[in-house]
Tab-separated table of C-alpha atoms in Angstrom:
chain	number	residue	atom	x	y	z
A	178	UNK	CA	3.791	16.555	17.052
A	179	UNK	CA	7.127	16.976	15.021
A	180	UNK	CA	7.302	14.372	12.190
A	181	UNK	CA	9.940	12.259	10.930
A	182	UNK	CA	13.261	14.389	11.291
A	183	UNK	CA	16.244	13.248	9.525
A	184	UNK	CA	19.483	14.986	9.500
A	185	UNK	CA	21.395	15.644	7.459
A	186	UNK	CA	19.488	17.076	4.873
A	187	UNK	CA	22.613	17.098	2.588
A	188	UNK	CA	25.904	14.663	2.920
A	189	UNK	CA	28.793	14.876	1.043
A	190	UNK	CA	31.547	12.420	1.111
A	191	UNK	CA	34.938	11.975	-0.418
A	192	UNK	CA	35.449	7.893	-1.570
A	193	UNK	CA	36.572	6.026	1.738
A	194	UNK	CA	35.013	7.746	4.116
A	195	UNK	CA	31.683	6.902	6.241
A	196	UNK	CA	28.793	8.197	6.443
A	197	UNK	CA	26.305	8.190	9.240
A	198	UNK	CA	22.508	9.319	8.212
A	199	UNK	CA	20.421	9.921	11.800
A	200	UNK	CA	16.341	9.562	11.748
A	201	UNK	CA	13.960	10.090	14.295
A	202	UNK	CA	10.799	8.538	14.450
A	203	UNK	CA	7.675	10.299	15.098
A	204	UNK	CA	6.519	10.508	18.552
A	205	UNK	CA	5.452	7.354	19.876
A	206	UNK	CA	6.319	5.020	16.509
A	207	UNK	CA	8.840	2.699	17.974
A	208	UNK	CA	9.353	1.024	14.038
A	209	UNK	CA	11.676	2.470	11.497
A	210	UNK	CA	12.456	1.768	7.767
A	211	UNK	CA	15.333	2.496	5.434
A	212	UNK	CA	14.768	2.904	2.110
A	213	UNK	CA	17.713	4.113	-0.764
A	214	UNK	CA	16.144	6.078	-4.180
A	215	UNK	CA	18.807	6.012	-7.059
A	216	UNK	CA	18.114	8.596	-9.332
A	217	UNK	CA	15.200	8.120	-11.622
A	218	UNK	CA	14.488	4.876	-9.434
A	219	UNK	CA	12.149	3.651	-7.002
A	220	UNK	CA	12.416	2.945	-3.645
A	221	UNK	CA	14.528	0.179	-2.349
A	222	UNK	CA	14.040	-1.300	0.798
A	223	UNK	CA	16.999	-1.225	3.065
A	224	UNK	CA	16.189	-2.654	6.867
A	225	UNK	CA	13.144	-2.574	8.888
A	226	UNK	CA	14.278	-2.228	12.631
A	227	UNK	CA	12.131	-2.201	16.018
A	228	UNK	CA	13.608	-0.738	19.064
A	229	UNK	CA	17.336	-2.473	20.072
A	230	UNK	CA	16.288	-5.345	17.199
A	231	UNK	CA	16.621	-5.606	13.444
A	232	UNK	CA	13.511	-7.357	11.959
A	233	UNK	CA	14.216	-7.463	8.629
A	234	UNK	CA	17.423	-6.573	6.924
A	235	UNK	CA	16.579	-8.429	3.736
A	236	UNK	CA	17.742	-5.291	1.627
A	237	UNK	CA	20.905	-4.494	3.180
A	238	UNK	CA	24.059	-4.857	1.298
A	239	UNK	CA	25.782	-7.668	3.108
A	240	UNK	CA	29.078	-5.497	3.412
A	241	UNK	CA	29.606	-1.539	4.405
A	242	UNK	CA	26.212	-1.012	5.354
A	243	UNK	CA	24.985	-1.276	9.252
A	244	UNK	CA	21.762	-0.180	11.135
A	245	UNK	CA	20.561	0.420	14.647
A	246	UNK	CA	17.741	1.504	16.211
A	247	UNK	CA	18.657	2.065	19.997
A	248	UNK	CA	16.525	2.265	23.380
A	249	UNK	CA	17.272	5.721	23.573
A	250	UNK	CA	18.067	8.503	20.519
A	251	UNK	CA	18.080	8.180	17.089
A	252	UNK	CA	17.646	5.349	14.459
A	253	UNK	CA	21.612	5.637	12.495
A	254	UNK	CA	22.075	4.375	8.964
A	255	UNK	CA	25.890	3.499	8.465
A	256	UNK	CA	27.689	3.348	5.707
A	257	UNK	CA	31.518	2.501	5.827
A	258	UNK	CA	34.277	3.228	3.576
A	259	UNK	CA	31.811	4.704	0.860
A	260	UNK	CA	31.907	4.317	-3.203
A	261	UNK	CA	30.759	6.629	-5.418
A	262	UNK	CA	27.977	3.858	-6.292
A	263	UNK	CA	26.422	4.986	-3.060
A	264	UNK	CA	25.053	8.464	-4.017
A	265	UNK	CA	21.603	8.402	-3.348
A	266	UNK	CA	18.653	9.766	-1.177
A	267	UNK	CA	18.212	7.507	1.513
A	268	UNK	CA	14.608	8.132	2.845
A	269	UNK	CA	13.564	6.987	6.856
A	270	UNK	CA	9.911	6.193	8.047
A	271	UNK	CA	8.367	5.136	10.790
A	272	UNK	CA	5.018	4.064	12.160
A	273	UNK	CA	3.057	2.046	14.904
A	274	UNK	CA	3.274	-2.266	14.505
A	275	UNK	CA	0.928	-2.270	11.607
A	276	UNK	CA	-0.101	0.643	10.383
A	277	UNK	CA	0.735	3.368	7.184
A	278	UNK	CA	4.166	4.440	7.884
A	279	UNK	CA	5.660	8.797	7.546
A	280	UNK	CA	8.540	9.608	5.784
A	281	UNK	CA	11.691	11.846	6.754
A	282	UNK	CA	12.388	14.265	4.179
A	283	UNK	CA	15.790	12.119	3.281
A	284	UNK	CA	19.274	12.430	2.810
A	285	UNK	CA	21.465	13.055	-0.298
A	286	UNK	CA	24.316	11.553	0.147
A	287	UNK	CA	26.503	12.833	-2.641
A	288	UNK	CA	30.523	10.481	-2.877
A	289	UNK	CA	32.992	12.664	-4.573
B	87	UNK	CA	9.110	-11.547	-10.273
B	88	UNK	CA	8.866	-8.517	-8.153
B	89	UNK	CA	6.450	-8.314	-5.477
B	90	UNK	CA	4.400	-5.492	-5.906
B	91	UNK	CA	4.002	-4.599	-9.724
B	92	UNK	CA	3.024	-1.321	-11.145
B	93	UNK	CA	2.855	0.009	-14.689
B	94	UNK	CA	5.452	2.948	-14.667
B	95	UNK	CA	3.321	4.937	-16.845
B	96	UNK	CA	3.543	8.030	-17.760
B	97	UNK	CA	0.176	8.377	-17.819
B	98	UNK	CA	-0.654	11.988	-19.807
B	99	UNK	CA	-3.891	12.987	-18.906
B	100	UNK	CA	-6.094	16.392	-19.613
B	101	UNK	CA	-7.180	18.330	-16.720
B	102	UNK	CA	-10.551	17.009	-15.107
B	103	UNK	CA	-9.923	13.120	-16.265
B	104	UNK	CA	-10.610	10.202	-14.560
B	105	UNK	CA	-7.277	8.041	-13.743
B	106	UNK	CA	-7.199	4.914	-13.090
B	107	UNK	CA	-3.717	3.043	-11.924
B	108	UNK	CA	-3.803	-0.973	-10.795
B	109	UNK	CA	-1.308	-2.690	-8.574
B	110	UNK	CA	-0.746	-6.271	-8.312
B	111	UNK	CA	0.498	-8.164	-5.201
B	112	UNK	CA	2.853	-11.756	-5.547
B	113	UNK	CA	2.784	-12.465	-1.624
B	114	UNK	CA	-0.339	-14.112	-0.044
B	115	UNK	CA	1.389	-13.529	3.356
B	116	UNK	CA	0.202	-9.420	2.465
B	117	UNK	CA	-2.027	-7.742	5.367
B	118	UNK	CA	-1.851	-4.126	4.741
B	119	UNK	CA	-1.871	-1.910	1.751
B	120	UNK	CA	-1.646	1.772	1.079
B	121	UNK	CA	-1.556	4.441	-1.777
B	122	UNK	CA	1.581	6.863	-1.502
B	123	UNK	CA	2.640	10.064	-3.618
B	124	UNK	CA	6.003	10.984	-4.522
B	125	UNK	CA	6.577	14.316	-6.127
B	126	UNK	CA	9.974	14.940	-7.659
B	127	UNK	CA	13.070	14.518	-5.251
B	128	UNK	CA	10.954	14.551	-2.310
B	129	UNK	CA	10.037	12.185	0.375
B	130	UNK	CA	6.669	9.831	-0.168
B	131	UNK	CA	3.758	10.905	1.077
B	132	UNK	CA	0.675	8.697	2.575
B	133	UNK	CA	-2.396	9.325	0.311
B	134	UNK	CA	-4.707	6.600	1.548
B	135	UNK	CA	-4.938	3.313	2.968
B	136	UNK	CA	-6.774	0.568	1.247
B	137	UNK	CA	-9.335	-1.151	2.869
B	138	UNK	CA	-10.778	-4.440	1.819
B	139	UNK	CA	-14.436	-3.000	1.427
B	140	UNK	CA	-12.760	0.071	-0.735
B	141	UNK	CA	-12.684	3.536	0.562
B	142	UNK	CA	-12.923	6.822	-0.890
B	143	UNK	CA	-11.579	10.148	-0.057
B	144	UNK	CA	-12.717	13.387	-1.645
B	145	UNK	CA	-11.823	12.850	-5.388
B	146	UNK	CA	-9.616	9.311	-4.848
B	147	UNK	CA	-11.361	5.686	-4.641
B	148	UNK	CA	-8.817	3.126	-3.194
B	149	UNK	CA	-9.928	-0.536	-3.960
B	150	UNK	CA	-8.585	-3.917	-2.962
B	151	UNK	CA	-9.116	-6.899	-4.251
B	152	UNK	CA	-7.874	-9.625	-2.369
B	153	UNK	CA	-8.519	-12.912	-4.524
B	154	UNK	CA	-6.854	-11.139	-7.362
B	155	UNK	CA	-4.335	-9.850	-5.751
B	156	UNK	CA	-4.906	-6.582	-7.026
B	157	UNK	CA	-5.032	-2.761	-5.710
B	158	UNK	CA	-6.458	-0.392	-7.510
B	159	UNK	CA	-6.495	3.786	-7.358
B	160	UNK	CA	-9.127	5.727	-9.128
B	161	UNK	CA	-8.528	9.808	-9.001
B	162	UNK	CA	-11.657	11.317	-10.487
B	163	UNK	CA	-11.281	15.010	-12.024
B	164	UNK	CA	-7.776	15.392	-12.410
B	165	UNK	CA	-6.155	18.848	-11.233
B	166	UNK	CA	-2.194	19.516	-12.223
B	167	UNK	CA	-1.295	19.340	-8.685
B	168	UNK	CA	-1.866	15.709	-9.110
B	169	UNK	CA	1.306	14.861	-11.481
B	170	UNK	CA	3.170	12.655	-9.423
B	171	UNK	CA	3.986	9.498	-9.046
B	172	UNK	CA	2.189	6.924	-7.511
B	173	UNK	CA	3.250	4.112	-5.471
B	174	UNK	CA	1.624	1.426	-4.257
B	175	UNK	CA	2.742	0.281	-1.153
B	176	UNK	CA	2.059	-3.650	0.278
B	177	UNK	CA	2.933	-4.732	4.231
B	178	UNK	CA	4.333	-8.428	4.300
B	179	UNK	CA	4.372	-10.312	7.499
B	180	UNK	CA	6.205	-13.057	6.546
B	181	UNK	CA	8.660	-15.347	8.163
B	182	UNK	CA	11.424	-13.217	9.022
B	183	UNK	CA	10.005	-10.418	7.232
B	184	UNK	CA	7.470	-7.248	8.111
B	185	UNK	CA	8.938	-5.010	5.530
B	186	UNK	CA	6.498	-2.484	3.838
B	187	UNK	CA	7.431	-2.947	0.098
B	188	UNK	CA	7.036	-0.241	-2.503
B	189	UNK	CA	6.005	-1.335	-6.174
B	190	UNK	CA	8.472	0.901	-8.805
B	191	UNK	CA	5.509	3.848	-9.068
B	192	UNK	CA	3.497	4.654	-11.722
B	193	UNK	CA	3.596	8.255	-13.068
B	194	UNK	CA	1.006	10.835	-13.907
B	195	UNK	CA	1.516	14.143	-15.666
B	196	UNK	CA	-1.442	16.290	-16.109
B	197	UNK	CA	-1.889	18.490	-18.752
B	198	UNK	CA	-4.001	21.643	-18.948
């Protein structure tokens, strides 16, 4: 039973561009998470999405930044036109409705 | 005031201490609440749930307090593969929101 995968492992982006970071849930966990680590920070919470719905995007910047989570593939973490403000790990997890939730090794996105 | 509330440590412990770290929770509207481990630039890492009778596992005693608003996270005999941080982790289900939110972490280096 593969765990959370998230891919890339590594982004690099020049200023402007977008970035798309892919996670997919464990087998069976139909609930996903977003969380963004600055350096020497703790995790922030980004969006919380359920298949085809967003439950809670309480952490999402209100511009740049979209999530999905669709019937079929992966959950996709978008971030348009991106700043250098945006370097970060940006960690996925996922779990069943109520229960302790696994983590994807992350993404470092690094804005040049 | 945030949420979940840790003290960030670090906490500098000899080799075979007894640790203690404490958590405290702001939102009544908490159900679930776990213990996670983050070693340096990698993802978090489930170490326990917390139960409201208190569990243990091996050398770690997870407590909950619910009236207080309070976890707790006992690690008995410290080894050095336990410098990490902590975090303690707290589900909301709350109008709107079912986020799992992440206090800041507290950090433990242990020292031969």
């Amino acid at each position: 039973n593969a765990g959370v995968m998230q891919n890339p492992r590594h982004l690099v982006r020049r200023r402007g561009q977008e970035a798309r970071l892919r996670c997919s849930p464990m087998k069976g966990h139909s609930h996903v998470y977003w969380y963004r680590q600055l350096p020497e920070e703790g995790l922030k919470f980004m969006v919380y999405l359920q298949k085809e719905n967003i439950i809670d995007e309480s952490g999402m910047p209100k511009e740049r930044f979209s999530a999905e989570f669709p019937k079929e593939g992966p959950s996709i973490l978008r971030i348009q036109q991106v700043v250098r403000g945006d370097s970060a790990a940006y960690f996925c997890a996922s779990s069943l409705q109520f229960t302790e939730a696994f983590f994807g090794q992350g993404t470092r996105l690094t804005v040049v | 005031r945030k949420e979940v509330e840790q003290d960030p440590g670090p906490f500098n412990v000899p080799e075979g201490a007894t640790v203690a770290f404490n958590c405290t929770y702001s939102n009544s509207a908490s159900q679930s609440f776990f213990w996670y481990r983050q070693d340096c630039r990698k993802e978090p890492k489930l170490l326990m749930s917390v139960y409201s009778s208190g569990n243990e596992d091996g050398r770690f005693t997870a407590q909950l307090n619910r009236a207080s608003q309070y976890i707790s996270l006992l690690i008995r005999d410290s080894k050095l593969s336990d410098s990490a941080t902590y975090l303690c982790v707290v589900k909301i289900v709350d109008t709107g929101r079912r986020a799992l939110t992440f206090g800041s972490g507290t950090r433990l280096q242990v020292q031969p």
